[in-house]
Coordinates of C-alpha atoms and ligand atoms in Angstrom, one line a residue:
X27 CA 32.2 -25.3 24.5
X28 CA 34.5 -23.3 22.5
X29 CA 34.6 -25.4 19.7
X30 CA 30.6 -25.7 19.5
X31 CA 30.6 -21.4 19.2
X32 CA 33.2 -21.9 16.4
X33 CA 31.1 -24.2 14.6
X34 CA 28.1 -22.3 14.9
X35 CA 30.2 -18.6 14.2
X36 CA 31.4 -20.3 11.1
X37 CA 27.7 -22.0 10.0
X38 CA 26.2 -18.1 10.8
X39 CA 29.1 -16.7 8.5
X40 CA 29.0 -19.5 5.6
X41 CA 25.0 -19.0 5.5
X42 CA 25.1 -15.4 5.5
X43 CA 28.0 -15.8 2.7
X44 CA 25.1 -18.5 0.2
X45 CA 22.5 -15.6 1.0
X46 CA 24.3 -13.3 -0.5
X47 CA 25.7 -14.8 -3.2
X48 CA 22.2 -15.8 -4.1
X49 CA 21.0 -12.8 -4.0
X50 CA 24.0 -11.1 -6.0
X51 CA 24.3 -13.7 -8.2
X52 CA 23.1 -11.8 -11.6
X53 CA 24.4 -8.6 -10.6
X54 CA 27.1 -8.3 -13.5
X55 CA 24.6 -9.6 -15.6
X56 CA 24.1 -6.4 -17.3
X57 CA 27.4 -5.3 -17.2
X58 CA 28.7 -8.6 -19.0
X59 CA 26.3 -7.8 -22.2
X60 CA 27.1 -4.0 -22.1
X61 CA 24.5 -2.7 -20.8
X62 CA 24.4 0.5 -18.7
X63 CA 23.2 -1.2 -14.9
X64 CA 21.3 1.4 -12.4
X65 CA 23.0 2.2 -9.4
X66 CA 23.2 1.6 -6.6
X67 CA 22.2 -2.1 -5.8
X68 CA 21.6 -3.3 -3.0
X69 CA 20.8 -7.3 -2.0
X70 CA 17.0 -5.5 -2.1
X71 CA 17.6 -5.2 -5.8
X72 CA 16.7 -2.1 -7.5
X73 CA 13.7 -1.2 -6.2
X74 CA 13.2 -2.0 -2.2
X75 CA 9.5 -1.2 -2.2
X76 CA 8.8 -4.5 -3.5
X77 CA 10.4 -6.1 -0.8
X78 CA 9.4 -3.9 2.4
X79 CA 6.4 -1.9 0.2
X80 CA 5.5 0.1 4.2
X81 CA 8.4 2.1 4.1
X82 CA 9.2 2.1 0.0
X83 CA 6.9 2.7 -2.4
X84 CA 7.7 0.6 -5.7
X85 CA 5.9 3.0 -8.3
X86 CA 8.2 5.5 -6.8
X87 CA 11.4 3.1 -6.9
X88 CA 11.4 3.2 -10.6
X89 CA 10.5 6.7 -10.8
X90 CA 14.3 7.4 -9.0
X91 CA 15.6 5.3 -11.7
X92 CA 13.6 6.4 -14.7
X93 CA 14.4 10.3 -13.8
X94 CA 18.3 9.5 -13.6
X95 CA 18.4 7.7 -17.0
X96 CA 15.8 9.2 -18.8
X97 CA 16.5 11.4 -21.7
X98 CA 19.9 9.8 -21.8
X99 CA 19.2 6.0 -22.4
X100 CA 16.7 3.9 -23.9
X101 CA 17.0 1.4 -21.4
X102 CA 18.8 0.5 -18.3
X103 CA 19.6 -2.8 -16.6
X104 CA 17.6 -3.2 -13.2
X105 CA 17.2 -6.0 -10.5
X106 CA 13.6 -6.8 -9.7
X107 CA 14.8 -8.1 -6.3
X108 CA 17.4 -10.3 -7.6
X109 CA 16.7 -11.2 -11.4
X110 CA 17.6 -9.1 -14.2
X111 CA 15.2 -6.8 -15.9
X112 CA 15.1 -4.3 -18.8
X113 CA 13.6 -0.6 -17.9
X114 CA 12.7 0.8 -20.9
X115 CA 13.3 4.3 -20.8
X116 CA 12.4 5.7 -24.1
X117 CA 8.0 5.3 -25.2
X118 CA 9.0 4.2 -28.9
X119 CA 11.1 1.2 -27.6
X120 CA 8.5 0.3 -25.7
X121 CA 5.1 0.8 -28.6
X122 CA 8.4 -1.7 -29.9
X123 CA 8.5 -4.4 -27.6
X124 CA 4.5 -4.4 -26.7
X125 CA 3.5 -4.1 -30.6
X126 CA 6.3 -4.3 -33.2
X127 CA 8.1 -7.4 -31.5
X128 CA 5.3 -8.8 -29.5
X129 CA 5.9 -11.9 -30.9
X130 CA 9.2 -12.2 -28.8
X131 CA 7.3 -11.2 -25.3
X132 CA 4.1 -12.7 -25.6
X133 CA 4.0 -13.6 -21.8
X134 CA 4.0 -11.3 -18.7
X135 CA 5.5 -11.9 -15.3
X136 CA 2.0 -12.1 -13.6
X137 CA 1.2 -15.2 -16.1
X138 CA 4.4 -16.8 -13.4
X139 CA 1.5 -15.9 -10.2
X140 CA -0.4 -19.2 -10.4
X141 CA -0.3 -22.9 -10.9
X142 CA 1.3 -22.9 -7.1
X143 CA -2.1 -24.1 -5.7
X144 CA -4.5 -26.6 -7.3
X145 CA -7.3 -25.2 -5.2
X146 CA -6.5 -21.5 -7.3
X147 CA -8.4 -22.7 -9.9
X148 CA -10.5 -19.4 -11.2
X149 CA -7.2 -17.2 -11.6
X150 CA -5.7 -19.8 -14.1
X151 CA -8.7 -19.1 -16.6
X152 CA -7.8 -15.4 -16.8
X153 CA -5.8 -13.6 -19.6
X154 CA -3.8 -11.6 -17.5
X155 CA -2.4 -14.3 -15.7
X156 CA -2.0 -17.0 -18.7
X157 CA 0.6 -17.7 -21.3
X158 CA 1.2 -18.8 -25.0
X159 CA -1.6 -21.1 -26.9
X160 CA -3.6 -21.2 -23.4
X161 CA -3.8 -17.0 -23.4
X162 CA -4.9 -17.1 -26.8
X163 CA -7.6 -19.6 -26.2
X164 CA -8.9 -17.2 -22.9
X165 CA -8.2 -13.8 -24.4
X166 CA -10.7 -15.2 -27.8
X167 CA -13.4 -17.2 -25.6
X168 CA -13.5 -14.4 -22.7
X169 CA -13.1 -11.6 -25.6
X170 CA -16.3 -12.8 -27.9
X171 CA -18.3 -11.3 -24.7
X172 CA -17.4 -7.9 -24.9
X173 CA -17.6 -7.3 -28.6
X174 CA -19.2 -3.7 -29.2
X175 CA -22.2 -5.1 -30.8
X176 CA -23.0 -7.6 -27.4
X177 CA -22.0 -3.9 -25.6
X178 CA -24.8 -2.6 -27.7
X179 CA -27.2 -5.0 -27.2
X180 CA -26.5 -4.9 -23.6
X181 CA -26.2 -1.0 -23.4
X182 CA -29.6 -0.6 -21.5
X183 CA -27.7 -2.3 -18.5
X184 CA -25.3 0.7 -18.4
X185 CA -28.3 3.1 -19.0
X186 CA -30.7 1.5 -16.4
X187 CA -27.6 2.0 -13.7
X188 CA -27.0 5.1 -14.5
X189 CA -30.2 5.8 -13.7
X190 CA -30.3 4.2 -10.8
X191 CA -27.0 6.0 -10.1
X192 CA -28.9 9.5 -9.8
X193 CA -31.5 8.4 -7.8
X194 CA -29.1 7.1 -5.1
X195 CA -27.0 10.7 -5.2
X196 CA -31.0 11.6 -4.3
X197 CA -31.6 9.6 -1.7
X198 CA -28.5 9.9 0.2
X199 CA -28.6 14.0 -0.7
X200 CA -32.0 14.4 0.9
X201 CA -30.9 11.7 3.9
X202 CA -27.4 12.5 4.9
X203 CA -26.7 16.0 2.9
X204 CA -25.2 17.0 0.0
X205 CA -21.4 15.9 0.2
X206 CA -21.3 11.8 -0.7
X207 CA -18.0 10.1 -0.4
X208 CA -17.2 9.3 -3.9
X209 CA -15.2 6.2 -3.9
X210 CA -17.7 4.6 -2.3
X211 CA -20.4 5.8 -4.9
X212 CA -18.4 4.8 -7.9
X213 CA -18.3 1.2 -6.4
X214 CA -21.6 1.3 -6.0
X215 CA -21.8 2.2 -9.5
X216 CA -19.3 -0.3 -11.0
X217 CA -21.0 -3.2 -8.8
X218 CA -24.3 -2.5 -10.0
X219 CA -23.5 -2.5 -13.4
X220 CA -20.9 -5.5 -13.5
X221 CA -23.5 -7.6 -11.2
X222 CA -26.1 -7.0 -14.0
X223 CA -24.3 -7.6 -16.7
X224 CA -22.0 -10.8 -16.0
X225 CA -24.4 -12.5 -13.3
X226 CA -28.3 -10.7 -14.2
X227 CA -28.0 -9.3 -10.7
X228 CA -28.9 -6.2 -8.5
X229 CA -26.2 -6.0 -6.8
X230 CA -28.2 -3.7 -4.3
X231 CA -25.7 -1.4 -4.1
X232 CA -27.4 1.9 -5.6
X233 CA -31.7 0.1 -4.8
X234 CA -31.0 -0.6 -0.7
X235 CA -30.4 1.6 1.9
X236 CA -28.1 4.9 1.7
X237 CA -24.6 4.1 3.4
X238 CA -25.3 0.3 3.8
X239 CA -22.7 -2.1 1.9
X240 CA -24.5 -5.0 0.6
X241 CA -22.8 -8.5 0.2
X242 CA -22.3 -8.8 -3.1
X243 CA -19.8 -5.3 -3.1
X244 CA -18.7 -6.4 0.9
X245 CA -17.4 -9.4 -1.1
X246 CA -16.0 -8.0 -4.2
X247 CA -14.3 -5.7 -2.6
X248 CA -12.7 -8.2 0.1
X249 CA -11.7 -10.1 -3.1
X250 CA -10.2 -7.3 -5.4
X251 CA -8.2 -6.3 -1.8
X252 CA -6.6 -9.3 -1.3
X253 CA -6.3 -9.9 -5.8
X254 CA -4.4 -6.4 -5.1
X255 CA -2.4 -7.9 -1.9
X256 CA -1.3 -11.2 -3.6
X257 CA 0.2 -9.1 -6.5
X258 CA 2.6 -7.3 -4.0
X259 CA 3.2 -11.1 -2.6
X260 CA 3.7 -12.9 -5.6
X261 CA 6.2 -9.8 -6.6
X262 CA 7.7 -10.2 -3.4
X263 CA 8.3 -14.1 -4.2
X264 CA 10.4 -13.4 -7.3
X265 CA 13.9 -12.8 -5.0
X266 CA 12.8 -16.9 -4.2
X267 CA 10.0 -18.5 -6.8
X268 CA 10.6 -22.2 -5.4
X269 CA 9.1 -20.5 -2.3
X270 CA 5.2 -20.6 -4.4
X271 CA 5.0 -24.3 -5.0
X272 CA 6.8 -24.9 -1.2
X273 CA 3.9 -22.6 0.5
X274 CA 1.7 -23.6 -2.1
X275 CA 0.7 -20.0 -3.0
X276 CA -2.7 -19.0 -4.1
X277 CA -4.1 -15.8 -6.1
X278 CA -7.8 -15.6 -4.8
X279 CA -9.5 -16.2 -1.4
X280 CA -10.7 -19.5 -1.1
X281 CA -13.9 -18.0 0.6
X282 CA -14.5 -15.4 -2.2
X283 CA -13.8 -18.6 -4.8
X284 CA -16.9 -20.3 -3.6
X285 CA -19.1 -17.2 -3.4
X286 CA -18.5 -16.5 -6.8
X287 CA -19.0 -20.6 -7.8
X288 CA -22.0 -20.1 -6.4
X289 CA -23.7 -17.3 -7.7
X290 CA -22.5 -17.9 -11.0
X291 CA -24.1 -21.7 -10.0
X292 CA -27.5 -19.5 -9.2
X293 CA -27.3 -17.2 -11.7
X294 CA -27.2 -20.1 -14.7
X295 CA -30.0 -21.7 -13.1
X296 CA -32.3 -18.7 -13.0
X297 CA -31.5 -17.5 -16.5
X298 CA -32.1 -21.1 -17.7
X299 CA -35.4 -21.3 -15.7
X300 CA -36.3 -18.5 -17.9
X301 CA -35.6 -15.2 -16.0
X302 CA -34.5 -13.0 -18.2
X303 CA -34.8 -14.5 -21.6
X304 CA -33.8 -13.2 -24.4
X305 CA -31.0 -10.6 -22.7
X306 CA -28.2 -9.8 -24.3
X307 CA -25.6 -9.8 -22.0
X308 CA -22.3 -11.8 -20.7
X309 CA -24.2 -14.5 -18.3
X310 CA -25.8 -15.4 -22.0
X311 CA -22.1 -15.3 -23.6
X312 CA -20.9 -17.7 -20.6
X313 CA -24.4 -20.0 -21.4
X314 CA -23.6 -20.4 -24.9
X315 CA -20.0 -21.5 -24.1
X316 CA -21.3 -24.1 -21.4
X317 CA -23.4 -25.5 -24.2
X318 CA -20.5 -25.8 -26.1
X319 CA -18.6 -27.8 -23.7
X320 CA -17.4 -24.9 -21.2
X321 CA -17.7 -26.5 -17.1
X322 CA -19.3 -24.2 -14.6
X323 CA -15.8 -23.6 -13.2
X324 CA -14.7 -22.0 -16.8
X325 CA -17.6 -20.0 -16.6
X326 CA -16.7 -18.3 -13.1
X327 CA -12.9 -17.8 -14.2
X328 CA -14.7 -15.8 -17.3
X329 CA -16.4 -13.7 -14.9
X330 CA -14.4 -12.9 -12.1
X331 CA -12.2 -11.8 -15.7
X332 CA -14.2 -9.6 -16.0
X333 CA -15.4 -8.5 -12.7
X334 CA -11.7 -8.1 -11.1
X335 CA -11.2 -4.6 -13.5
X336 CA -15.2 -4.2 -14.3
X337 CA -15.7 -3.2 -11.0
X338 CA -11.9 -1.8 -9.1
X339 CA -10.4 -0.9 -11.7
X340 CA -13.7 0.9 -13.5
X341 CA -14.3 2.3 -10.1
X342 CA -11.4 3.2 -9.7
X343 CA -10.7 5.2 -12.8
X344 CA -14.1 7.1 -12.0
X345 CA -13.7 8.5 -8.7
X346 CA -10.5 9.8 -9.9
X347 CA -12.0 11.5 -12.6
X348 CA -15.1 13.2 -10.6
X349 CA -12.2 14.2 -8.0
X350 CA -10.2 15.7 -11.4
X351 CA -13.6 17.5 -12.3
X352 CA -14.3 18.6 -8.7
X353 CA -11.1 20.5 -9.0
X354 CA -11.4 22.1 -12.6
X355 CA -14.8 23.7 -12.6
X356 CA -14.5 25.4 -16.3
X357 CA -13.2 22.2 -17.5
X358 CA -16.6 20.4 -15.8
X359 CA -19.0 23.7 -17.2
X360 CA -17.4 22.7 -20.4
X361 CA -18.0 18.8 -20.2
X362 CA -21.6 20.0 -19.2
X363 CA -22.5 21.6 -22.2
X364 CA -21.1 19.2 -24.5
X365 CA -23.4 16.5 -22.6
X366 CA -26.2 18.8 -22.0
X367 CA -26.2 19.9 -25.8
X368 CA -26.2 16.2 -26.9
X369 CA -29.1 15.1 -24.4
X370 CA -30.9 18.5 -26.0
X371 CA -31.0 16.6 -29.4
X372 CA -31.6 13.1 -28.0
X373 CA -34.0 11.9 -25.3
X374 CA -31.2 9.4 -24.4
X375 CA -28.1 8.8 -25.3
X376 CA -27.0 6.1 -27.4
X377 CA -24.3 3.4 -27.2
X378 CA -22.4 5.0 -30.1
X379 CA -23.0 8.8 -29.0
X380 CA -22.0 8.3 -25.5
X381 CA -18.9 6.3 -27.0
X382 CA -18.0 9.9 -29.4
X383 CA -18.6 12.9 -27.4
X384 CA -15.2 14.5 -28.0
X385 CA -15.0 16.4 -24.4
X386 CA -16.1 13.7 -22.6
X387 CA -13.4 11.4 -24.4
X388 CA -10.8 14.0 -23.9
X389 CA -11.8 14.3 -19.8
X390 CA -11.5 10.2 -19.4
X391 CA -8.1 9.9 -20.7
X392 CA -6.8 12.5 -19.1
X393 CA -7.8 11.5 -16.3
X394 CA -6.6 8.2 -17.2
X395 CA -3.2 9.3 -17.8
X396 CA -3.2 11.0 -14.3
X397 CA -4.1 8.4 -12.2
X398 CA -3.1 5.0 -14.6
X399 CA -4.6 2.3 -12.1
X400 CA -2.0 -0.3 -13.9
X401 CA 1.4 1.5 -13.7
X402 CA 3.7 -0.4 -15.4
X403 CA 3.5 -3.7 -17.4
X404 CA 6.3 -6.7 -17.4
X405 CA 6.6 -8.8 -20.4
X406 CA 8.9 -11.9 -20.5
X407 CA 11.2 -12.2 -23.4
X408 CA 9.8 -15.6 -25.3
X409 CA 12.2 -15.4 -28.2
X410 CA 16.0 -14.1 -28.4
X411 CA 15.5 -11.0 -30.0
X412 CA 18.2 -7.7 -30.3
X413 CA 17.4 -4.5 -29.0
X414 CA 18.9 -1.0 -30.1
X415 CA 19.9 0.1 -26.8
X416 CA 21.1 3.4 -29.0
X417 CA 24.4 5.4 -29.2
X418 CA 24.8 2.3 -31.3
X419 CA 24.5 -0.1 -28.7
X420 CA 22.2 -2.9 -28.7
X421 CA 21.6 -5.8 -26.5
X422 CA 20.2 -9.9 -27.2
X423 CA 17.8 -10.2 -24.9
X424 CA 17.6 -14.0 -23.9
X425 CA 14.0 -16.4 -23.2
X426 CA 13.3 -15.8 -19.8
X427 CA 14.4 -12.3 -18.8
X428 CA 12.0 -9.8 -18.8
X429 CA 11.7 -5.8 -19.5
X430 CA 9.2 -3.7 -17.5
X431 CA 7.4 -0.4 -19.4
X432 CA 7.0 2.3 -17.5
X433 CA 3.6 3.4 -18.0
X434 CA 3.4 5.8 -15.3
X435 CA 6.4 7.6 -16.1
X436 CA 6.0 8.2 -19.3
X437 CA 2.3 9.8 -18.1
X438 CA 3.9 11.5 -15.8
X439 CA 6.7 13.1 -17.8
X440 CA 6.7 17.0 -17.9
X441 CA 8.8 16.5 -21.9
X442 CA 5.6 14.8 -22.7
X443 CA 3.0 16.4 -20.9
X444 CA 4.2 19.8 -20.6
X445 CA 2.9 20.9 -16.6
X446 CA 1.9 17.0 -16.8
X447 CA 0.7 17.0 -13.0
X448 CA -2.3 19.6 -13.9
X449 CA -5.8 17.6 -15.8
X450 CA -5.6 19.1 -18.8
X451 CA -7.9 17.7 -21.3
X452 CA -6.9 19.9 -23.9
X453 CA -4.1 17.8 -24.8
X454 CA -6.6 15.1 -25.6
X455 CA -8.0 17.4 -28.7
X456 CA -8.3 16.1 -32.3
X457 CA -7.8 12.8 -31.7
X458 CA -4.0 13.0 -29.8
X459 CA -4.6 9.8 -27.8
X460 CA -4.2 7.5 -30.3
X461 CA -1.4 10.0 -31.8
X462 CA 0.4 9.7 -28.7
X463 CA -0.3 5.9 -28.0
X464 CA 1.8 5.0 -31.2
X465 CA 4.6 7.0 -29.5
X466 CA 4.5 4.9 -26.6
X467 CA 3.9 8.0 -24.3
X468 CA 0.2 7.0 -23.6
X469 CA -0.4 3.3 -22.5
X470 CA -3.3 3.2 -20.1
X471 CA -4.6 0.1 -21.3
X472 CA -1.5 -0.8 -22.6
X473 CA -0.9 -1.9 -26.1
X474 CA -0.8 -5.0 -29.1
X475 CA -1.8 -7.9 -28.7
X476 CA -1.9 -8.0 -24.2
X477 CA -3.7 -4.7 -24.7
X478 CA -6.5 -4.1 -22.1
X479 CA -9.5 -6.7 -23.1
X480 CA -12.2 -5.1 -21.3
X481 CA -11.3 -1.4 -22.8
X482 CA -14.8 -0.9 -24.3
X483 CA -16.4 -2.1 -20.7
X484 CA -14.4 0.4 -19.0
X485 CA -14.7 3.2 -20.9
X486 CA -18.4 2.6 -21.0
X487 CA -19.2 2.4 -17.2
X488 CA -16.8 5.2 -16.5
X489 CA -18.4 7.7 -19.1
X490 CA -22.0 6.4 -18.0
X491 CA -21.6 7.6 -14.7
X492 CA -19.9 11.0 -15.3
X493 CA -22.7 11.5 -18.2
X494 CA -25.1 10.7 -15.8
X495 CA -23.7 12.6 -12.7
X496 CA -22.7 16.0 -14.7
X497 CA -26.2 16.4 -16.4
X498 CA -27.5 16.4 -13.0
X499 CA -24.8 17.6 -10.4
X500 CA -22.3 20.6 -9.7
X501 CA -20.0 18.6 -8.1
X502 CA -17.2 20.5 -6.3
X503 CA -14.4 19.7 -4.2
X504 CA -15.0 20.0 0.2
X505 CA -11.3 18.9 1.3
X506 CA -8.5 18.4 -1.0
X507 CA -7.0 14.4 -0.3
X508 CA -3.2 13.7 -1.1
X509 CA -1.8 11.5 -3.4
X510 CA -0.3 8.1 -1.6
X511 CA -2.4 5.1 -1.2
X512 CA -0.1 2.5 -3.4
X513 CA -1.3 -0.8 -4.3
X514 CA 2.0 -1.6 -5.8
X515 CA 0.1 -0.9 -9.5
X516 CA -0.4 2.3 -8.8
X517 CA -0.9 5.9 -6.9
X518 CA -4.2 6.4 -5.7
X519 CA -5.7 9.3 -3.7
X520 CA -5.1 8.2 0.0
X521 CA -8.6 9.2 2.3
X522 CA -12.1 9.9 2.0
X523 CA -13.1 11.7 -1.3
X524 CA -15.5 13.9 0.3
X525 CA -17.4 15.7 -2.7
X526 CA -20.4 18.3 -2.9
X527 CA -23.3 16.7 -5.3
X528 CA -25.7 20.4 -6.2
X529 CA -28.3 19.8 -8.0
X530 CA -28.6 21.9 -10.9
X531 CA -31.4 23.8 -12.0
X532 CA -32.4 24.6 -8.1
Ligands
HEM630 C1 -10.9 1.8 -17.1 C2 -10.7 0.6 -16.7 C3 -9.5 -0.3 -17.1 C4 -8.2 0.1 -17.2 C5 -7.5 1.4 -17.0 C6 -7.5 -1.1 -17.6 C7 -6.1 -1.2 -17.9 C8 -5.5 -2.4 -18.3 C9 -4.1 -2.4 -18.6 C10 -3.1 -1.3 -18.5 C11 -3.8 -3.7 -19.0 C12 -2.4 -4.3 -19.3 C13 -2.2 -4.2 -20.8 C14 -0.9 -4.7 -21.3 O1 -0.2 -5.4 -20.6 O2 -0.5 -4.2 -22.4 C15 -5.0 -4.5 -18.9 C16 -5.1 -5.8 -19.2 C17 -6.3 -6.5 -19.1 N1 -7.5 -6.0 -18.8 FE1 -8.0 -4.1 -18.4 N2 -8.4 -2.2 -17.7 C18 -9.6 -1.7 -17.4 C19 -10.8 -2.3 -17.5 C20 -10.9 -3.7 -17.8 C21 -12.2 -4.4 -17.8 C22 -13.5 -3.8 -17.6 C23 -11.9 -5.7 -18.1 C24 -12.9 -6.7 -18.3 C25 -13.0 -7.5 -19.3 C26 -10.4 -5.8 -18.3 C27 -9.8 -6.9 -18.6 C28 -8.4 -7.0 -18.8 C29 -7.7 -8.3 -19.1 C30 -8.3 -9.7 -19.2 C31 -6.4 -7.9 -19.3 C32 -5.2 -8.9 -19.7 C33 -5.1 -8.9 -21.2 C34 -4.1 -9.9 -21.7 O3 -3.0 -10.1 -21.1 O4 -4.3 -10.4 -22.8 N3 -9.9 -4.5 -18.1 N4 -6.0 -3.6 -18.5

């Protein structure tokens, strides 16, 4: 008896003992190059949230770390749970490593998320999740779609649901009353558009009944949930990785997989029955590569591409922004007459005017820079490569270990963006974004060669809408709604955004 409790004391003791070696195992590793290492650690690594993301935030993990270092360092050694990563600190290390010195982190963590599963088969066609000669290949193919002369050609998509934007905010005004929950109305929006211009669809989110969810956005946003929910996983999975192939780990729902196989299936055959002939838009960019050899299954990867940030992120970005406006009434009178002045001199607004209004621009990245739906991006070091850690320290970064930029942050940062929690387009004026991008302070859609490949589209559907909603609407603020709802990308605001839609001129 006595001996069977020793045995099993000693087994308890010895396992607890591997665990924890395992999970310590690189924790010198920054101290043994010379790097500075953030404290404390624990066997969660540096930021817990990953690992038990209901009581930790991650976004807000690094943001201890990057306000004790920042300033001071250019980087610190972290743990993202037990491997060793590089927080860059300083912006023009990281417009370095995601421009200057791409070619030594061509690959980002995410692109380790698939490949678990042979059933996953649509994530695997997707930039954001690819690496080396394969990326390439997706980024050009998926890329050729979204050039601004198809976005041209295809702009009467944007202008037909913007439209139909206004006549919803009509219907459900006159129904239900004037305040509309908003983040349901921009995915309305983002659905519309996106189902009309990658499948030829009404997505019958803005044409059916006020307040009813149709299937196409029920199912798009079942599937962006659980896209959002594996990313938090799949992070979770890097303290074991041989865990993915063991459970054999997928990315998207099976279920959502075939709905999108099969309207994609529908939607070829309808365009190629003649429906819609002679439109300019991505379903004809995904015919044209199935002529040239693409399989039906390439073809959905390209879409849900483009759908994934097409319609959440998109949507995401523009109920922020009305919230934003809903808050800073002169800033909104001021947007007005800039659109109202334009539409004066125009019957409609063009692809390129809509794309140079200066307000409007300055309104949807600061608004962009408050809310930055992807907080922080992880490259993987491809190729040894030194880094000047300053103080005249530097550090050789080895294949395999990977740095994280703090997007976020560096929005966030009161030395960059003096009072940098209030929306401010001002600081958007005479052209500062791109001023401010080659600093590394301002990466929404990141930068060099990984930069956002849908940048146009979002922009696009994002200032459609507000174009659309301003020149119509006072829209003011009922309730304020806190910051909190974390996706472990970003901070969202966490509850119903319950805005007032007047219309003008009664
Ligand atoms: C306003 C909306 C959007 C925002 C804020 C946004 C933001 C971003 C960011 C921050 C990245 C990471 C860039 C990096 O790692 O340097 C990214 C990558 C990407 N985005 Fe977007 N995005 C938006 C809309 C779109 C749309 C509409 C598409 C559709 C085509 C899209 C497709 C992609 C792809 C494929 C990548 C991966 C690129 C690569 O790794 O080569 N995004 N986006």
């Amino acid at each position: 008896m006595w001996t069977a409790v020793a045995v099993l004391l000693a087994f308890i003791h010895v396992s607890f003992a591997v665990v924890y070696i395992y999970l310590t195992w690189y924790h010198k590793y920054w101290e043994k190059r010379g790097a500075l290492t953030a404290e404390p650690l624990t066997i969660l690594g540096t930021y817990p949230g990953i690992l038990v993301n209901k009581s930790r935030s991650f976004i807000l993990d690094v943001q201890d770390v990057y306000d004790k270092y920042k300033g001071k360092y250019r980087a610190v050694g972290t743990f993202i749970t037990r491997q060793p990563q590089l927080l860059i600190l300083d912006p023009a290390l990281a417009h370095e490593i995601l421009v200057d010195k791409f070619s030594h982190f061509r690959d980002t963590i995410t692109s380790s998320f698939v490949g678990h599963n042979p059933d996953d088969k649509y994530v695997r066609r997707s930039p954001f999740f690819t690496t080396g000669e394969e990326w390439k290949r997706l980024r050009t193919e998926n890329g050729a779609g979204l050039t601004p002369n198809r976005l041209r050609m295809a702009y009467k998509i944007w202008e037909q649901s913007g439209r139909r934007l206004v006549e919803y905010i009509e219907r459900a005004r006159q129904e239900k009353g004037d305040v509309i929950e908003t983040r349901d109305l921009a995915y309305r929006f983002t659905a519309t558009t996106m189902a009309d211009f990658i499948w030829g669809i009404d997505a019958n989110s803005l044409s059916g009944k006020v307040g009813e969810e149709a299937v196409f956005q029920k199912t798009s946003t079942d599937w962006t949930a659980s896209a959002f929910s594996s990313i938090m996983k799949f992070n979770k999975s890097l303290v074991a990785p041989f865990l993915r192939n063991f459970l054999g780990m997928r990315f998207f729902l099976k279920t959502t997989d075939e709905f999108f196989l099969q309207l994609t299936q529908d939607a070829v055959k309808l365009r190629q029955s003649g429906s819609g002939e002679g439109r300019s838009d991505y379903l004809s960019h995904l015919i044209q590569l199935q002529q040239r050899g693409n399989t039906i299954h390439d073809s959905v990867g390209h879409a849900l591409t483009v759908h994934l940030d097409g319609y959440e992120t998109s949507g995401a970005v523009l109920y922020h922004m009305l919230y934003s406006l809903s808050e800073n009434i002169e800033e909104q009178e001021k947007l007005r007459s800039e659109i109202l002045e334009a539409l004066a001199l125009n019957e409609s607004i063009s692809y390129e005017q809509i794309n140079s209004l200066p307000y409007l621009d300055q309104c949807f990245n600061e608004s962009l820079r408050l809310v930055t739906p992807i907080g922080f991006f992880m490259r993987i070091c491809t190729k040894d490569v030194q880094i000047d850690l300053g103080n005249g320290n530097s550090i050789n970064l080895e294949p395999g270990i990977s740095v994280m930029v703090p997007a976020y942050q560096y929005h966030h940062d009161d030395a960059f963006y003096p009072a940098a929690s209030e929306f401010r387009p001002e600081r958007f004026a005479d052209g500062a974004a791109s001023v401010f991008n080659k600093r590394g302070m301002f990466l929404p859609f990141g930068d060099g060669p990984r930069i956002c490949l849908g940048m146009r589209v979002g922009q696009l559907t994002v200032k459609t809408a507000i174009l659309n909603i301003i020149s119509n609407y006072l829209v003011e603020q009922t309730k304020k709604v806190p910051l909190g709802a974390d996706t472990g990308m970003g901070i969202f605001l966490n509850g119903d955004v319950e805005l007032k839609y007047t219309k003008l001129g009664n």
